[in-house]
CSV table of C-alpha atoms in Angstrom, one decimal:
chain,number,residue,atom,x,y,z
A,100,UNK,CA,-125.2,18.9,55.6
A,101,UNK,CA,-122.5,17.9,53.0
A,102,UNK,CA,-120.7,14.4,53.1
A,103,UNK,CA,-117.3,15.9,53.7
A,104,UNK,CA,-118.4,17.7,56.8
A,105,UNK,CA,-120.1,14.8,58.3
A,106,UNK,CA,-116.8,12.5,57.8
A,107,UNK,CA,-114.6,15.2,59.3
A,108,UNK,CA,-117.3,15.4,62.3
A,109,UNK,CA,-116.8,11.6,62.7
A,110,UNK,CA,-113.0,11.9,62.1
A,111,UNK,CA,-112.6,14.5,65.2
A,112,UNK,CA,-111.4,17.0,62.4
A,113,UNK,CA,-114.0,19.3,62.0
A,114,UNK,CA,-113.7,22.7,64.1
A,115,UNK,CA,-116.8,23.1,65.6
A,116,UNK,CA,-118.3,19.8,66.7
A,117,UNK,CA,-115.2,17.5,65.7
A,118,UNK,CA,-113.7,17.2,69.1
A,119,UNK,CA,-116.8,16.5,70.8
A,120,UNK,CA,-117.9,13.8,68.9
A,121,UNK,CA,-114.4,12.5,69.0
A,122,UNK,CA,-114.3,12.3,73.0
A,123,UNK,CA,-118.2,10.9,73.1
A,124,UNK,CA,-117.3,8.1,70.8
A,125,UNK,CA,-114.2,7.3,72.9
A,126,UNK,CA,-115.9,7.3,75.7
A,127,UNK,CA,-118.5,5.1,74.7
A,128,UNK,CA,-115.6,2.8,73.3
A,129,UNK,CA,-114.2,2.6,76.9
A,130,UNK,CA,-117.4,2.3,78.8
A,131,UNK,CA,-117.8,-0.7,76.7
A,132,UNK,CA,-114.5,-2.5,77.3
A,133,UNK,CA,-114.8,-1.7,80.8
A,134,UNK,CA,-118.4,-3.3,81.2
A,135,UNK,CA,-116.9,-6.4,79.3
A,136,UNK,CA,-114.6,-6.5,82.6
A,137,UNK,CA,-117.2,-6.0,84.9
A,138,UNK,CA,-119.6,-8.3,84.0
A,139,UNK,CA,-117.0,-11.1,85.2
A,140,UNK,CA,-117.1,-10.2,88.2
A,141,UNK,CA,-119.3,-11.8,91.0
A,142,UNK,CA,-119.9,-8.7,92.8
A,143,UNK,CA,-122.1,-7.8,89.5
A,144,UNK,CA,-124.7,-10.0,89.6
A,145,UNK,CA,-128.4,-10.8,88.1
A,146,UNK,CA,-129.3,-7.1,89.5
A,147,UNK,CA,-126.7,-5.4,87.2
A,148,UNK,CA,-127.6,-7.8,83.9
A,149,UNK,CA,-130.5,-5.6,83.1
A,150,UNK,CA,-128.6,-2.4,83.4
A,151,UNK,CA,-125.7,-3.9,81.4
A,152,UNK,CA,-128.0,-5.3,78.9
A,153,UNK,CA,-129.5,-1.6,78.6
A,154,UNK,CA,-126.1,0.1,78.2
A,155,UNK,CA,-125.1,-2.6,75.7
A,156,UNK,CA,-128.3,-1.6,73.4
A,157,UNK,CA,-127.7,2.0,73.6
A,158,UNK,CA,-123.9,2.0,72.3
A,159,UNK,CA,-124.7,-0.7,69.6
A,160,UNK,CA,-127.4,2.2,68.5
A,161,UNK,CA,-125.1,5.0,68.6
A,162,UNK,CA,-122.3,3.0,67.1
A,163,UNK,CA,-125.0,2.1,64.3
A,164,UNK,CA,-125.6,5.3,63.7
A,165,UNK,CA,-121.6,5.9,63.4
A,166,UNK,CA,-121.7,3.3,60.9
A,167,UNK,CA,-124.4,4.5,58.5
A,168,UNK,CA,-122.9,7.7,58.5
A,169,UNK,CA,-119.5,6.7,57.8
A,170,UNK,CA,-121.0,4.5,55.0
A,171,UNK,CA,-123.1,7.2,53.8
A,172,UNK,CA,-120.2,10.1,54.1
A,173,UNK,CA,-117.2,7.6,52.8
A,174,UNK,CA,-116.3,8.6,49.0
A,175,UNK,CA,-115.6,5.0,47.9
A,176,UNK,CA,-118.2,3.0,50.1
A,177,UNK,CA,-117.2,-0.4,49.4
A,178,UNK,CA,-113.7,0.9,50.2
A,179,UNK,CA,-114.6,2.0,53.5
A,180,UNK,CA,-117.1,-1.5,54.0
A,181,UNK,CA,-114.1,-3.9,53.4
A,182,UNK,CA,-111.1,-1.4,55.0
A,183,UNK,CA,-109.8,-2.2,58.4
A,184,UNK,CA,-111.8,0.5,60.1
A,185,UNK,CA,-114.8,-0.4,58.5
A,186,UNK,CA,-114.6,-4.1,59.3
A,187,UNK,CA,-114.0,-3.0,63.1
A,188,UNK,CA,-117.1,-0.7,62.8
A,189,UNK,CA,-119.4,-3.6,61.6
A,190,UNK,CA,-117.8,-6.1,64.0
A,191,UNK,CA,-119.0,-3.8,66.9
A,192,UNK,CA,-122.4,-3.9,66.2
A,193,UNK,CA,-123.0,-6.7,63.9
A,194,UNK,CA,-123.2,-9.5,67.0
A,195,UNK,CA,-125.5,-7.7,68.8
A,196,UNK,CA,-127.8,-7.2,66.2
A,197,UNK,CA,-127.7,-10.6,65.0
A,198,UNK,CA,-129.0,-11.6,68.3
A,199,UNK,CA,-131.6,-9.4,68.5
A,200,UNK,CA,-133.7,-10.7,72.0
A,201,UNK,CA,-130.9,-12.8,73.1
A,202,UNK,CA,-128.5,-11.7,76.3
A,203,UNK,CA,-125.1,-11.7,74.0
A,204,UNK,CA,-123.1,-11.3,77.3
A,205,UNK,CA,-123.7,-14.7,77.9
A,206,UNK,CA,-122.0,-16.4,74.6
A,207,UNK,CA,-118.1,-16.1,75.1
A,208,UNK,CA,-117.1,-15.7,71.6
A,209,UNK,CA,-119.5,-12.5,71.4
A,210,UNK,CA,-117.7,-10.8,74.2
A,211,UNK,CA,-114.2,-11.7,72.8
A,212,UNK,CA,-116.0,-9.4,69.5
A,213,UNK,CA,-117.0,-7.0,71.9
A,214,UNK,CA,-113.8,-6.3,73.3
A,215,UNK,CA,-112.7,-5.9,69.2
A,216,UNK,CA,-114.5,-2.1,69.9
A,217,UNK,CA,-111.3,-1.2,71.7
A,218,UNK,CA,-109.7,-1.0,67.9
A,219,UNK,CA,-111.6,1.8,67.3
A,220,UNK,CA,-109.9,3.9,69.2
A,221,UNK,CA,-106.8,3.3,66.8
A,222,UNK,CA,-108.5,5.7,64.4
A,223,UNK,CA,-107.9,8.9,66.8
A,224,UNK,CA,-104.4,8.1,67.3
A,225,UNK,CA,-101.9,9.7,65.0
A,226,UNK,CA,-99.1,7.8,66.1
A,227,UNK,CA,-100.6,4.3,65.0
A,228,UNK,CA,-101.4,6.4,61.9
A,229,UNK,CA,-97.7,6.5,61.6
A,230,UNK,CA,-96.9,3.2,62.7
A,231,UNK,CA,-99.2,1.6,59.6
A,232,UNK,CA,-97.3,3.9,57.2
A,233,UNK,CA,-94.1,2.5,58.4
A,234,UNK,CA,-95.3,-0.9,58.1
A,235,UNK,CA,-96.8,-0.8,54.4
A,236,UNK,CA,-93.6,0.9,53.5
A,237,UNK,CA,-91.5,-2.3,54.3
A,238,UNK,CA,-93.7,-4.5,53.9
A,239,UNK,CA,-92.6,-6.9,51.5
A,240,UNK,CA,-89.1,-7.4,53.6
A,241,UNK,CA,-91.4,-7.8,56.6
A,242,UNK,CA,-93.5,-10.7,54.4
A,243,UNK,CA,-89.6,-12.2,53.8
A,244,UNK,CA,-89.0,-12.3,57.2
A,245,UNK,CA,-92.4,-14.0,58.1
A,246,UNK,CA,-91.5,-16.3,55.6
A,247,UNK,CA,-87.9,-17.1,57.4
A,248,UNK,CA,-89.2,-17.1,60.9
A,249,UNK,CA,-91.8,-19.7,60.0
A,250,UNK,CA,-88.9,-21.7,58.5
A,251,UNK,CA,-86.7,-21.4,61.6
A,252,UNK,CA,-89.8,-22.3,63.5
A,253,UNK,CA,-90.0,-25.5,61.6
A,254,UNK,CA,-86.6,-26.2,61.7
A,255,UNK,CA,-86.3,-25.6,65.2
A,256,UNK,CA,-89.0,-28.1,66.2
A,257,UNK,CA,-87.9,-31.0,63.9
A,258,UNK,CA,-84.1,-30.4,65.3
A,259,UNK,CA,-85.3,-30.6,69.0
A,260,UNK,CA,-87.8,-33.4,68.2
A,261,UNK,CA,-85.0,-35.9,67.1
A,262,UNK,CA,-82.6,-34.7,70.0
A,263,UNK,CA,-84.8,-35.0,72.8
A,264,UNK,CA,-87.9,-37.9,71.6
A,265,UNK,CA,-85.7,-40.6,73.0
A,266,UNK,CA,-85.5,-38.6,76.0
A,267,UNK,CA,-88.6,-36.8,76.7
A,268,UNK,CA,-91.3,-38.7,75.0
A,269,UNK,CA,-94.1,-37.3,76.6
A,270,UNK,CA,-92.4,-33.7,75.8
A,271,UNK,CA,-91.7,-34.2,72.4
A,272,UNK,CA,-93.5,-37.1,71.0
A,273,UNK,CA,-93.8,-35.6,67.5
A,274,UNK,CA,-92.9,-32.9,65.8
A,275,UNK,CA,-96.1,-30.9,65.9
A,276,UNK,CA,-95.8,-31.2,69.8
A,277,UNK,CA,-92.1,-29.9,69.5
A,278,UNK,CA,-93.8,-26.8,67.9
A,279,UNK,CA,-95.3,-25.6,71.4
A,280,UNK,CA,-91.4,-25.5,72.9
A,281,UNK,CA,-90.6,-24.1,69.6
A,282,UNK,CA,-92.7,-21.0,70.0
A,283,UNK,CA,-91.9,-20.2,73.3
A,284,UNK,CA,-88.3,-20.8,73.0
A,285,UNK,CA,-87.8,-18.7,70.0
A,286,UNK,CA,-90.0,-15.7,71.3
A,287,UNK,CA,-88.1,-15.9,74.4
A,288,UNK,CA,-91.4,-16.4,76.5
A,289,UNK,CA,-89.6,-19.6,78.4
A,290,UNK,CA,-92.4,-21.0,80.6
A,291,UNK,CA,-90.0,-23.7,81.7
A,292,UNK,CA,-92.1,-26.6,81.6
A,293,UNK,CA,-90.8,-28.2,78.8
A,294,UNK,CA,-87.0,-28.1,78.2
A,295,UNK,CA,-84.3,-29.9,76.9
A,296,UNK,CA,-82.0,-32.2,78.7
A,297,UNK,CA,-79.6,-33.4,76.4
A,298,UNK,CA,-76.5,-32.3,75.6
A,299,UNK,CA,-77.4,-32.5,71.8
A,300,UNK,CA,-80.7,-30.6,72.5
A,301,UNK,CA,-79.2,-27.9,74.9
A,302,UNK,CA,-76.5,-27.5,72.2
A,303,UNK,CA,-79.1,-26.8,69.1
A,304,UNK,CA,-81.1,-24.5,71.6
A,305,UNK,CA,-78.5,-22.7,72.0
A,306,UNK,CA,-78.1,-22.2,68.4
A,307,UNK,CA,-81.4,-21.7,67.7
A,308,UNK,CA,-81.8,-18.9,69.9
A,309,UNK,CA,-79.3,-16.6,68.5
A,310,UNK,CA,-80.5,-17.4,65.0
A,311,UNK,CA,-84.1,-15.9,66.6
A,312,UNK,CA,-82.7,-12.9,67.9
A,313,UNK,CA,-81.8,-12.1,64.7
A,314,UNK,CA,-85.0,-13.2,62.9
A,315,UNK,CA,-86.6,-10.8,65.4
A,316,UNK,CA,-84.6,-7.7,65.3
A,317,UNK,CA,-84.3,-7.3,61.8
A,318,UNK,CA,-88.1,-6.4,61.1
A,319,UNK,CA,-87.9,-4.3,64.2
A,320,UNK,CA,-85.0,-2.4,62.8
A,321,UNK,CA,-86.9,-2.1,59.6
A,322,UNK,CA,-89.9,-0.5,61.1
A,323,UNK,CA,-87.8,1.6,63.3
A,324,UNK,CA,-86.3,2.7,60.5
A,325,UNK,CA,-89.1,3.5,58.5
A,326,UNK,CA,-90.8,5.3,61.0
A,327,UNK,CA,-87.9,7.8,61.4
A,328,UNK,CA,-87.3,8.5,57.8
A,329,UNK,CA,-90.7,7.7,56.5
A,330,UNK,CA,-92.6,10.8,57.8
A,331,UNK,CA,-91.9,13.7,56.1
A,332,UNK,CA,-94.9,15.3,57.6
A,333,UNK,CA,-93.7,14.8,61.1
A,334,UNK,CA,-90.4,16.0,60.7
A,335,UNK,CA,-91.7,19.2,59.3
A,336,UNK,CA,-94.0,19.5,62.3
A,337,UNK,CA,-90.9,19.0,64.7
A,338,UNK,CA,-88.6,21.4,62.4
A,339,UNK,CA,-91.7,24.5,62.9
């Protein structure tokens, strides 16, 4: 079997086996992440640990075979290894393989890494491919607005510190402490645990919120524009 055929099968594009293999791999991904949630439930006690461990090794075995086959079939193997999906594929199996003989479920950090297997599903979602192309199209502009957002965040934290420090020293003890308030305020999360009480602080907060809305809206508009105008293949499909 040629390398091109293997890659087509793994990507779900082969007319004979592609769809079946894709559904099988997607099913394993979903089973894996659901199991991670079940492991945290008291109802699934020690009696289930052995079952979950065997399941983990079966899934890792399949994902390891997938990784090796993708590495073999890749036109540029180093390109695959350092690509987004190559890294995700490796993270999906590496923690379990490194801790051979240990119960990986008992280590919380590794449990988090196992959740990243969910990102493997992005390989089979065409809409995410279009989103990725749109983001790359406006990548330079997004970098600029990310820098602007960081500057606005720092200015917001600095300003609220000088307005509120004397009135609320426990909440705004330093500029780094004020960063938390700036993040939840500029992202409009607004937990409500810390808020300005001085007139100057409230006025400053209102101005920063209006500025933050612009910082958030512009990148959203850029990506939306790229999605609507930068996908000729989708436009051709819609016309047909």
